[in-house]
Short mmCIF file of C-alpha atoms and ligand atoms in Angstrom, two decimals:
data_model
loop_
_atom_site.label_atom_id
_atom_site.label_comp_id
_atom_site.label_asym_id
_atom_site.label_seq_id
_atom_site.Cartn_x
_atom_site.Cartn_y
_atom_site.Cartn_z
CA UNK A 1 34.43 82.74 -115.02
CA UNK A 2 35.21 79.72 -112.79
CA UNK A 3 38.69 79.25 -114.15
CA UNK A 4 39.29 82.97 -114.10
CA UNK A 5 38.39 83.15 -110.40
CA UNK A 6 40.61 80.16 -109.58
CA UNK A 7 43.58 81.39 -111.61
CA UNK A 8 43.41 84.94 -110.29
CA UNK A 9 43.16 83.73 -106.72
CA UNK A 10 46.09 81.32 -107.05
CA UNK A 11 48.26 83.84 -108.92
CA UNK A 12 47.67 86.43 -106.25
CA UNK A 13 48.35 83.96 -103.40
CA UNK A 14 51.38 82.28 -104.96
CA UNK A 15 52.94 85.06 -107.03
CA UNK A 16 55.92 83.84 -109.04
CA UNK A 17 55.61 80.28 -107.63
CA UNK A 18 52.24 79.70 -109.30
CA UNK A 19 53.43 78.32 -112.67
CA UNK A 20 55.88 75.88 -111.10
CA UNK A 21 53.48 74.51 -108.42
CA UNK A 22 50.67 73.95 -110.89
CA UNK A 23 52.94 72.47 -113.57
CA UNK A 24 51.84 68.84 -113.63
CA UNK A 25 54.55 66.45 -114.84
CA UNK A 26 52.44 64.82 -117.55
CA UNK A 27 49.67 65.56 -120.00
CA UNK A 28 47.46 62.85 -118.56
CA UNK A 29 47.03 62.36 -114.83
CA UNK A 30 48.74 59.13 -113.74
CA UNK A 31 46.54 56.36 -112.38
CA UNK A 32 47.12 55.29 -108.84
CA UNK A 33 46.27 52.12 -107.02
CA UNK A 34 46.48 51.07 -103.41
CA UNK A 35 47.20 47.45 -102.50
CA UNK A 36 44.75 45.88 -100.07
CA UNK A 37 46.73 44.71 -97.04
CA UNK A 38 43.93 42.21 -96.29
CA UNK A 39 44.98 40.39 -99.48
CA UNK A 40 48.77 40.74 -99.71
CA UNK A 41 51.77 42.96 -99.09
CA UNK A 42 52.85 45.64 -101.59
CA UNK A 43 56.05 43.62 -102.22
CA UNK A 44 54.09 40.48 -103.13
CA UNK A 45 51.79 42.55 -105.34
CA UNK A 46 54.74 44.06 -107.21
CA UNK A 47 56.04 40.52 -107.88
CA UNK A 48 52.68 39.27 -109.17
CA UNK A 49 51.41 42.24 -111.20
CA UNK A 50 51.43 41.79 -114.98
CA UNK A 51 51.64 45.54 -115.67
CA UNK A 52 54.35 48.16 -115.06
CA UNK A 53 54.27 49.83 -111.65
CA UNK A 54 56.17 52.51 -109.79
CA UNK A 55 56.00 52.95 -106.02
CA UNK A 56 53.90 55.96 -105.02
CA UNK A 57 55.50 58.62 -102.83
CA UNK A 58 52.23 59.08 -100.93
CA UNK A 59 51.75 55.81 -99.07
CA UNK A 60 53.60 52.53 -98.57
CA UNK A 61 50.81 50.50 -100.23
CA UNK A 62 50.44 52.87 -103.18
CA UNK A 63 51.66 52.46 -106.77
CA UNK A 64 51.51 54.64 -109.87
CA UNK A 65 50.60 53.15 -113.27
CA UNK A 66 51.55 55.27 -116.27
CA UNK A 67 50.34 53.03 -119.09
CA UNK A 68 47.29 54.86 -120.55
CA UNK A 69 45.95 51.51 -121.82
CA UNK A 70 45.69 50.07 -118.29
CA UNK A 71 42.01 49.52 -117.39
CA UNK A 72 42.09 48.88 -113.65
CA UNK A 73 38.40 48.03 -113.30
CA UNK A 74 38.71 45.04 -115.66
CA UNK A 75 41.81 43.52 -114.10
CA UNK A 76 41.26 40.22 -112.23
CA UNK A 77 43.11 41.61 -109.21
CA UNK A 78 40.61 44.47 -109.07
CA UNK A 79 37.74 41.97 -109.08
CA UNK A 80 39.50 40.01 -106.33
CA UNK A 81 39.89 43.15 -104.18
CA UNK A 82 43.69 43.01 -104.35
CA UNK A 83 43.87 46.71 -105.18
CA UNK A 84 41.71 49.80 -105.13
CA UNK A 85 42.11 52.23 -107.99
CA UNK A 86 42.50 55.78 -106.70
CA UNK A 87 44.30 58.96 -107.70
CA UNK A 88 47.86 58.76 -106.27
CA UNK A 89 47.64 61.64 -103.77
CA UNK A 90 44.23 60.42 -102.53
CA UNK A 91 45.97 57.52 -100.77
CA UNK A 92 47.85 59.88 -98.42
CA UNK A 93 45.32 60.90 -95.71
CA UNK A 94 44.29 57.42 -94.43
CA UNK A 95 47.85 56.54 -93.37
CA UNK A 96 48.07 59.71 -91.24
CA UNK A 97 45.44 58.30 -88.87
CA UNK A 98 47.90 55.75 -87.38
CA UNK A 99 45.23 53.04 -87.27
CA UNK A 100 46.17 49.87 -85.42
CA UNK A 101 44.30 46.54 -85.16
CA UNK A 102 41.54 46.61 -82.54
CA UNK A 103 40.69 50.31 -82.79
CA UNK A 104 37.28 51.85 -83.46
CA UNK A 105 37.61 53.85 -86.65
CA UNK A 106 35.09 56.09 -88.39
CA UNK A 107 35.29 57.23 -92.00
CA UNK A 108 32.64 59.95 -91.99
CA UNK A 109 32.51 60.82 -95.74
CA UNK A 110 33.49 57.46 -97.12
CA UNK A 111 32.12 56.78 -100.63
CA UNK A 112 33.22 55.35 -102.94
CA UNK A 113 35.58 53.79 -100.40
CA UNK A 114 39.25 54.19 -101.31
CA UNK A 115 40.23 55.46 -97.90
CA UNK A 116 37.86 53.11 -96.07
CA UNK A 117 39.60 50.20 -97.83
CA UNK A 118 42.93 51.43 -96.50
CA UNK A 119 41.48 51.82 -93.00
CA UNK A 120 39.99 48.29 -93.11
CA UNK A 121 43.40 46.93 -94.12
CA UNK A 122 45.12 48.84 -91.31
CA UNK A 123 42.68 47.25 -88.82
CA UNK A 124 43.64 43.80 -90.14
CA UNK A 125 40.19 42.41 -89.35
CA UNK A 126 40.32 43.40 -85.67
CA UNK A 127 38.31 46.22 -84.14
CA UNK A 128 35.61 48.13 -85.96
CA UNK A 129 35.34 50.33 -89.04
CA UNK A 130 32.23 52.43 -89.45
CA UNK A 131 32.13 53.63 -93.03
CA UNK A 132 29.52 56.32 -93.44
CA UNK A 133 28.21 58.03 -96.56
CA UNK A 134 25.58 60.76 -96.67
CA UNK A 135 24.41 60.19 -100.24
CA UNK A 136 22.22 57.02 -100.46
CA UNK A 137 23.34 56.03 -104.00
CA UNK A 138 27.00 56.50 -103.21
CA UNK A 139 26.53 54.54 -99.97
CA UNK A 140 25.49 51.50 -102.05
CA UNK A 141 28.70 51.81 -104.11
CA UNK A 142 30.67 52.03 -100.87
CA UNK A 143 29.05 48.83 -99.60
CA UNK A 144 29.89 47.03 -102.83
CA UNK A 145 33.51 48.22 -102.82
CA UNK A 146 34.09 47.19 -99.21
CA UNK A 147 32.58 43.81 -100.00
CA UNK A 148 34.98 43.44 -102.96
CA UNK A 149 37.92 44.31 -100.71
CA UNK A 150 36.89 41.55 -98.28
CA UNK A 151 36.30 43.81 -95.27
CA UNK A 152 34.75 41.67 -92.53
CA UNK A 153 34.58 44.11 -89.62
CA UNK A 154 32.98 47.11 -91.33
CA UNK A 155 29.57 48.62 -90.69
CA UNK A 156 28.37 50.65 -93.67
CA UNK A 157 25.97 53.43 -92.74
CA UNK A 158 24.04 56.08 -94.65
CA UNK A 159 23.55 59.01 -92.30
CA UNK A 160 24.05 62.71 -91.79
CA UNK A 161 27.19 63.25 -89.68
CA UNK A 162 25.10 65.00 -87.02
CA UNK A 163 22.84 61.93 -86.65
CA UNK A 164 25.88 59.72 -86.09
CA UNK A 165 27.31 62.22 -83.60
CA UNK A 166 24.08 62.17 -81.60
CA UNK A 167 24.12 58.35 -81.55
CA UNK A 168 27.80 57.67 -80.84
CA UNK A 169 29.38 60.57 -78.93
CA UNK A 170 33.04 59.98 -78.03
CA UNK A 171 32.91 56.43 -79.44
CA UNK A 172 35.81 56.40 -81.91
CA UNK A 173 39.60 56.28 -81.52
CA UNK A 174 40.10 57.60 -85.06
CA UNK A 175 37.95 59.73 -87.36
CA UNK A 176 38.60 60.60 -90.98
CA UNK A 177 36.83 63.53 -92.63
CA UNK A 178 37.60 63.45 -96.34
CA UNK A 179 35.30 66.36 -96.93
CA UNK A 180 33.00 67.06 -99.86
CA UNK A 181 34.96 69.96 -101.37
CA UNK A 182 35.14 72.32 -104.34
CA UNK A 183 37.38 69.77 -106.10
CA UNK A 184 40.05 72.06 -107.55
CA UNK A 185 42.42 69.06 -107.54
CA UNK A 186 40.01 67.31 -109.95
CA UNK A 187 40.10 69.94 -112.72
CA UNK A 188 42.39 67.88 -114.95
CA UNK A 189 40.70 64.55 -114.36
CA UNK A 190 37.08 65.70 -114.32
CA UNK A 191 36.60 68.86 -116.41
CA UNK A 192 32.96 69.12 -115.21
CA UNK A 193 34.37 70.01 -111.77
CA UNK A 194 35.65 73.19 -113.45
CA UNK A 195 32.26 74.10 -114.91
CA UNK A 196 30.54 74.03 -111.49
CA UNK A 197 33.33 75.89 -109.74
CA UNK A 198 33.32 79.44 -108.38
CA UNK A 199 33.57 81.48 -105.19
CA UNK A 200 30.02 80.56 -104.13
CA UNK A 201 30.84 76.83 -104.31
CA UNK A 202 34.03 77.36 -102.30
CA UNK A 203 32.08 79.21 -99.57
CA UNK A 204 29.35 76.57 -99.54
CA UNK A 205 31.86 73.70 -99.26
CA UNK A 206 33.82 75.46 -96.54
CA UNK A 207 30.63 75.89 -94.48
CA UNK A 208 29.65 72.24 -95.03
CA UNK A 209 33.16 71.07 -94.11
CA UNK A 210 33.01 73.08 -90.87
CA UNK A 211 29.66 71.49 -89.99
CA UNK A 212 30.99 67.98 -90.66
CA UNK A 213 34.08 68.72 -88.55
CA UNK A 214 31.77 69.74 -85.70
CA UNK A 215 30.20 66.25 -85.76
CA UNK A 216 33.60 64.59 -86.17
CA UNK A 217 34.86 66.36 -83.05
CA UNK A 218 31.90 65.05 -81.05
CA UNK A 219 32.36 61.48 -82.33
CA UNK A 220 36.03 61.26 -81.32
CA UNK A 221 37.13 59.91 -77.94
CA UNK A 222 39.61 61.86 -75.81
CA UNK A 223 43.17 61.03 -76.89
CA UNK A 224 41.93 60.16 -80.38
CA UNK A 225 43.09 61.43 -83.78
CA UNK A 226 41.08 63.27 -86.41
CA UNK A 227 42.36 63.73 -89.96
CA UNK A 228 40.72 66.30 -92.24
CA UNK A 229 41.44 66.23 -95.95
CA UNK A 230 40.27 67.84 -99.17
CA UNK A 231 41.22 67.59 -102.82
CA UNK A 232 41.10 71.33 -103.28
CA UNK A 233 43.44 74.28 -102.87
CA UNK A 234 41.09 77.01 -101.64
CA UNK A 235 42.20 78.77 -98.44
CA UNK A 236 38.72 78.64 -96.89
CA UNK A 237 38.53 74.85 -97.19
CA UNK A 238 42.15 74.12 -96.25
CA UNK A 239 44.40 76.12 -93.88
CA UNK A 240 41.54 78.53 -93.07
CA UNK A 241 39.28 75.61 -92.14
CA UNK A 242 41.95 73.98 -89.97
CA UNK A 243 42.69 77.29 -88.20
CA UNK A 244 38.99 78.02 -87.60
CA UNK A 245 38.47 74.50 -86.21
CA UNK A 246 41.30 74.90 -83.70
CA UNK A 247 40.06 78.35 -82.64
CA UNK A 248 36.59 76.92 -81.95
CA UNK A 249 37.83 73.71 -80.26
CA UNK A 250 40.32 74.36 -77.45
CA UNK A 251 40.04 70.64 -76.59
CA UNK A 252 41.95 69.84 -79.81
CA UNK A 253 45.58 70.43 -80.76
CA UNK A 254 47.23 70.35 -84.15
CA UNK A 255 49.41 67.24 -84.67
CA UNK A 256 52.24 67.09 -87.17
CA UNK A 257 51.33 65.20 -90.36
CA UNK A 258 54.94 64.01 -90.16
CA UNK A 259 55.35 62.98 -93.80
CA UNK A 260 58.13 63.61 -96.29
CA UNK A 261 56.03 64.17 -99.41
CA UNK A 262 54.30 67.36 -100.52
CA UNK A 263 54.81 70.79 -98.96
CA UNK A 264 53.89 72.55 -95.73
CA UNK A 265 50.76 74.71 -95.60
CA UNK A 266 50.74 78.33 -96.74
CA UNK A 267 50.74 81.23 -94.28
CA UNK A 268 48.59 83.46 -96.48
CA UNK A 269 45.75 80.90 -96.64
CA UNK A 270 44.92 80.81 -92.91
CA UNK A 271 42.15 83.42 -93.11
CA UNK A 272 43.50 85.31 -90.10
CA UNK A 273 43.47 82.23 -87.85
CA UNK A 274 46.57 81.06 -86.05
CA UNK A 275 47.93 77.80 -87.52
CA UNK A 276 51.35 76.15 -87.44
CA UNK A 277 51.48 75.63 -91.21
CA UNK A 278 54.59 73.43 -90.90
CA UNK A 279 52.36 70.71 -89.43
CA UNK A 280 49.72 70.50 -92.19
CA UNK A 281 50.43 69.15 -95.68
CA UNK A 282 49.62 70.12 -99.24
CA UNK A 283 50.25 68.14 -102.39
CA UNK A 284 50.60 70.37 -105.44
CA UNK A 285 50.14 69.13 -109.02
CA UNK A 286 53.92 69.43 -109.61
CA UNK A 287 54.45 66.84 -106.84
CA UNK A 288 52.88 63.94 -108.72
CA UNK A 289 49.30 63.97 -107.49
CA UNK A 290 46.30 66.00 -108.57
CA UNK A 291 46.25 67.83 -105.24
CA UNK A 292 45.35 67.22 -101.65
CA UNK A 293 45.33 69.08 -98.33
CA UNK A 294 45.66 67.32 -94.97
CA UNK A 295 45.51 68.40 -91.35
CA UNK A 296 45.73 66.14 -88.31
CA UNK A 297 44.25 66.96 -84.89
CA UNK A 298 44.52 65.27 -81.50
CA UNK A 299 41.69 65.47 -78.98
CA UNK A 300 43.20 66.29 -75.63
CA UNK A 301 42.74 63.89 -72.71
CA UNK A 302 43.15 60.18 -72.10
CA UNK A 303 41.34 57.40 -73.93
CA UNK A 304 38.52 55.77 -71.88
CA UNK A 305 39.67 52.26 -72.99
CA UNK A 306 37.49 49.50 -71.57
CA UNK A 307 35.02 51.96 -70.05
CA UNK A 308 33.74 52.57 -73.59
CA UNK A 309 33.14 48.87 -74.30
CA UNK A 310 29.86 48.42 -76.20
CA UNK A 311 27.27 45.71 -75.69
CA UNK A 312 27.39 42.84 -78.19
CA UNK A 313 24.38 42.91 -80.56
CA UNK A 314 21.36 40.64 -79.96
CA UNK A 315 22.11 37.38 -81.74
CA UNK A 316 19.94 35.50 -84.19
CA UNK A 317 19.44 31.78 -83.79
CA UNK A 318 21.61 29.93 -86.30
CA UNK A 319 19.39 27.90 -88.67
CA UNK A 320 20.48 24.27 -89.11
CA UNK A 321 20.99 24.88 -92.87
CA UNK A 322 23.69 27.47 -92.08
CA UNK A 323 25.25 25.25 -89.41
CA UNK A 324 25.60 22.38 -91.91
CA UNK A 325 26.92 24.65 -94.69
CA UNK A 326 29.45 26.32 -92.37
CA UNK A 327 30.62 22.96 -91.04
CA UNK A 328 31.28 21.74 -94.58
CA UNK A 329 32.86 24.83 -96.18
CA UNK A 330 33.85 27.33 -93.47
CA UNK A 331 34.24 25.31 -90.23
CA UNK A 332 35.99 28.21 -88.47
CA UNK A 333 32.74 30.23 -88.76
CA UNK A 334 30.45 27.53 -87.37
CA UNK A 335 29.02 28.44 -83.99
CA UNK A 336 29.84 32.16 -84.18
CA UNK A 337 27.08 34.58 -83.08
CA UNK A 338 24.95 35.81 -86.00
CA UNK A 339 22.68 38.72 -86.82
CA UNK A 340 19.58 38.63 -89.02
CA UNK A 341 18.38 41.44 -91.29
CA UNK A 342 15.12 40.07 -92.65
CA UNK A 343 16.13 36.74 -94.17
CA UNK A 344 19.77 37.71 -94.60
CA UNK A 345 22.16 36.23 -92.05
CA UNK A 346 25.18 38.31 -91.11
CA UNK A 347 28.33 37.82 -89.11
CA UNK A 348 28.63 41.06 -87.13
CA UNK A 349 32.01 42.57 -86.23
CA UNK A 350 33.09 41.07 -82.93
CA UNK A 351 33.87 44.56 -81.60
CA UNK A 352 30.14 45.44 -81.55
CA UNK A 353 28.26 48.68 -81.91
CA UNK A 354 25.50 50.12 -79.70
CA UNK A 355 21.98 50.04 -81.17
CA UNK A 356 21.62 52.85 -83.72
CA UNK A 357 18.61 55.18 -84.04
CA UNK A 358 16.36 55.36 -87.12
CA UNK A 359 18.23 58.34 -88.59
CA UNK A 360 21.27 56.12 -89.09
CA UNK A 361 20.53 53.63 -91.89
CA UNK A 362 22.69 50.53 -91.64
CA UNK A 363 23.42 49.08 -95.08
CA UNK A 364 25.73 46.33 -93.93
CA UNK A 365 26.85 45.13 -90.52
CA UNK A 366 29.85 42.83 -90.85
CA UNK A 367 29.73 40.03 -93.42
CA UNK A 368 26.61 39.01 -95.36
CA UNK A 369 26.62 35.21 -95.11
CA UNK A 370 23.52 34.29 -97.11
CA UNK A 371 19.95 33.11 -96.56
CA UNK A 372 17.94 29.93 -96.25
CA UNK A 373 15.80 29.37 -99.35
CA UNK A 374 13.62 26.34 -99.96
CA UNK A 375 15.32 24.47 -97.16
CA UNK A 376 18.85 25.12 -98.48
CA UNK A 377 21.49 27.64 -97.47
CA UNK A 378 22.24 30.02 -100.38
CA UNK A 379 25.58 31.73 -99.65
CA UNK A 380 26.14 35.44 -100.33
CA UNK A 381 29.00 36.85 -102.46
CA UNK A 382 30.39 38.68 -99.43
CA UNK A 383 31.00 35.40 -97.56
CA UNK A 384 33.45 34.40 -100.30
CA UNK A 385 35.18 37.79 -100.71
CA UNK A 386 35.72 37.97 -96.95
CA UNK A 387 36.65 34.36 -96.15
CA UNK A 388 37.06 32.60 -99.52
CA UNK A 389 40.80 32.05 -99.15
CA UNK A 390 39.95 29.77 -96.19
CA UNK A 391 37.10 27.89 -97.89
CA UNK A 392 37.42 24.09 -97.68
CA UNK A 393 36.70 23.68 -101.43
CA UNK A 394 38.50 25.83 -104.02
CA UNK A 395 38.90 26.27 -107.74
CA UNK A 396 42.37 27.78 -108.04
CA UNK A 397 43.01 29.92 -111.15
CA UNK A 398 46.13 31.78 -112.26
CA UNK A 399 46.26 35.27 -113.76
CA UNK A 400 47.40 33.93 -117.14
CA UNK A 401 44.80 31.11 -117.17
CA UNK A 402 42.19 31.74 -119.90
CA UNK A 403 39.58 30.45 -117.43
CA UNK A 404 40.12 33.59 -115.31
CA UNK A 405 38.89 35.97 -118.03
CA UNK A 406 36.07 33.54 -118.87
CA UNK A 407 35.01 33.44 -115.22
CA UNK A 408 34.91 37.23 -114.99
CA UNK A 409 32.69 37.31 -118.11
CA UNK A 410 30.23 35.13 -116.22
CA UNK A 411 30.97 31.86 -118.04
CA UNK A 412 31.05 28.34 -116.70
CA UNK A 413 34.59 26.90 -116.52
CA UNK A 414 36.19 23.47 -116.31
CA UNK A 415 36.86 22.29 -112.76
CA UNK A 416 40.46 21.32 -112.03
CA UNK A 417 40.84 21.57 -108.26
CA UNK A 418 37.29 21.87 -106.85
CA UNK A 419 35.32 18.87 -105.66
CA UNK A 420 31.55 18.78 -106.35
CA UNK A 421 29.59 21.32 -104.29
CA UNK A 422 30.05 24.98 -103.43
CA UNK A 423 33.57 26.27 -103.95
CA UNK A 424 35.50 29.52 -103.85
CA UNK A 425 37.03 30.56 -107.18
CA UNK A 426 40.39 32.25 -106.64
CA UNK A 427 42.98 33.92 -108.85
CA UNK A 428 46.54 33.47 -107.57
CA UNK A 429 45.01 32.67 -104.19
CA UNK A 430 42.81 35.82 -104.07
CA UNK A 431 39.04 35.16 -103.80
CA UNK A 432 36.82 36.16 -106.74
CA UNK A 433 33.60 34.67 -105.45
CA UNK A 434 31.43 31.57 -105.34
CA UNK A 435 31.03 28.78 -107.84
CA UNK A 436 29.22 25.46 -107.73
CA UNK A 437 31.10 22.45 -109.08
CA UNK A 438 29.49 19.39 -110.59
CA UNK A 439 30.34 16.99 -113.42
CA UNK A 440 33.79 18.52 -113.96
CA UNK A 441 32.40 22.07 -114.49
CA UNK A 442 32.13 25.09 -112.18
CA UNK A 443 28.84 26.95 -112.51
CA UNK A 444 29.32 30.71 -112.33
CA UNK A 445 27.83 32.56 -109.34
CA UNK A 446 29.78 35.79 -109.89
CA UNK A 447 27.18 38.61 -109.49
CA UNK A 448 26.00 39.81 -112.91
CA UNK A 449 26.51 43.48 -112.07
CA UNK A 450 30.22 42.90 -111.42
CA UNK A 451 31.10 40.95 -114.58
CA UNK A 452 33.47 42.12 -117.34
CA UNK A 453 30.99 42.51 -120.16
CA UNK A 454 31.57 44.19 -123.54
N1 SAM B 1 36.72 59.32 -98.83
C1 SAM B 1 36.16 58.95 -100.12
C2 SAM B 1 37.09 57.98 -100.79
O1 SAM B 1 38.27 57.94 -100.45
O2 SAM B 1 36.66 57.20 -101.65
C3 SAM B 1 35.85 60.17 -100.94
C4 SAM B 1 34.91 61.10 -100.25
S1 SAM B 1 34.39 62.48 -101.20
C5 SAM B 1 35.75 63.48 -101.18
C6 SAM B 1 33.30 63.28 -100.09
C7 SAM B 1 32.01 62.54 -99.80
O3 SAM B 1 31.21 63.36 -98.93
C8 SAM B 1 31.15 62.24 -101.01
O4 SAM B 1 30.92 60.87 -101.13
C9 SAM B 1 29.85 62.99 -100.74
O5 SAM B 1 28.70 62.30 -101.19
C10 SAM B 1 29.86 63.12 -99.24
N2 SAM B 1 28.96 64.20 -98.76
C11 SAM B 1 28.21 65.05 -99.51
N3 SAM B 1 27.48 65.85 -98.73
C12 SAM B 1 27.74 65.50 -97.47
C13 SAM B 1 27.25 65.95 -96.21
N4 SAM B 1 26.36 66.93 -96.11
N5 SAM B 1 27.76 65.36 -95.11
C14 SAM B 1 28.67 64.36 -95.20
N6 SAM B 1 29.16 63.91 -96.38
C15 SAM B 1 28.70 64.47 -97.48
#
């Protein structure tokens, strides 16, 4: 039934174009990856990578990997947050937001974090990224992925969009809604998406998407941009959703996605709403991705600028153990205002965020630095993923060095460049995490859950 519904619908909407648009170029979907601009440029990455790459048509930082043997999650550059593995067309929506350093950006449906990673890179460490995920388990994965990517100015929240909208009305310059959808673009990659599919799911997702868009509209500042995306083809969730949003929100106008890839929207998918389909974008399977829909909206009016400045958070007193540790290993962090969450010390984003109500659970605010235990400062993994390249003591590994694979398996390695004490272990200059050197060896502090085992 599910496939029958989908096929009949698409055949009737597309007519003779159906076969060609759904003809994917390969048996297996290609893997995509997006280079983390916080680590290096796409050009540098292409020089360093030890596997075959092709540039992706969908974003400047994207590449396609066709080798079916490539296991992105085990690659040292994945561990070092140099790239994020995501389906090629999924990298397209984040770039449409035109994020610039210093902005306040919200990713409302963010887990597992591919698009948030791109947004963090576009901010270049300046301004604020709020990465929100509704599902508590997925929010933990989001936190871990943003930590791996070295994001220092992100706040990871676990909240219903409406709770965020009540807390932060008009706060953001940019909002991304990568909506929970019926996933028709996932049929090839995740066959279970097909089993759960049907007209009821499409209706349910369209209604949920509309509700999330309502909150997104409230969260955006005048003059700001909102991008809505799905990985599905259904009219109700795509052109119909965009048209209905504009009809209900006269304070928004449709902006041109302005990209060369993919195709314009389809007139017969607008559900009777008026929509300039030339301005929205679809990616069909025949165009090299599994499928995506994107629409971009501008909230009318002028940005409030400084008038929206938020109060800095209440600072925690820096314990002397942190002060001494920072002075020795990360002197540029010494003296910066800190936050405390229980015993955990954090370095909050300088851009600040107003106090949040109980309904908005904050999983991470800025960078987890570590905690004082038994009179000593025990650094957190995040400190090294965010700032490890600037650590005063380093163990420098190369991709081809057998010590790199050993390190990722959780083993102790021989020290060649690190002096005794805490050090950052890096591969080709990209931080993997903390080690502790003594007696010519580096003790492994790479978190067990992240290791390459088996
Ligand atoms: N943007 C993500 C990325 O690039 O990695 C993918 C997001 S996925 C398409 C949609 C997300 O919306 C899922 O993580 C899902 O848990 C979340 N979601 C589910 N129900 C939701 C709700 N009621 N409100 C907001 N988000 C919801």
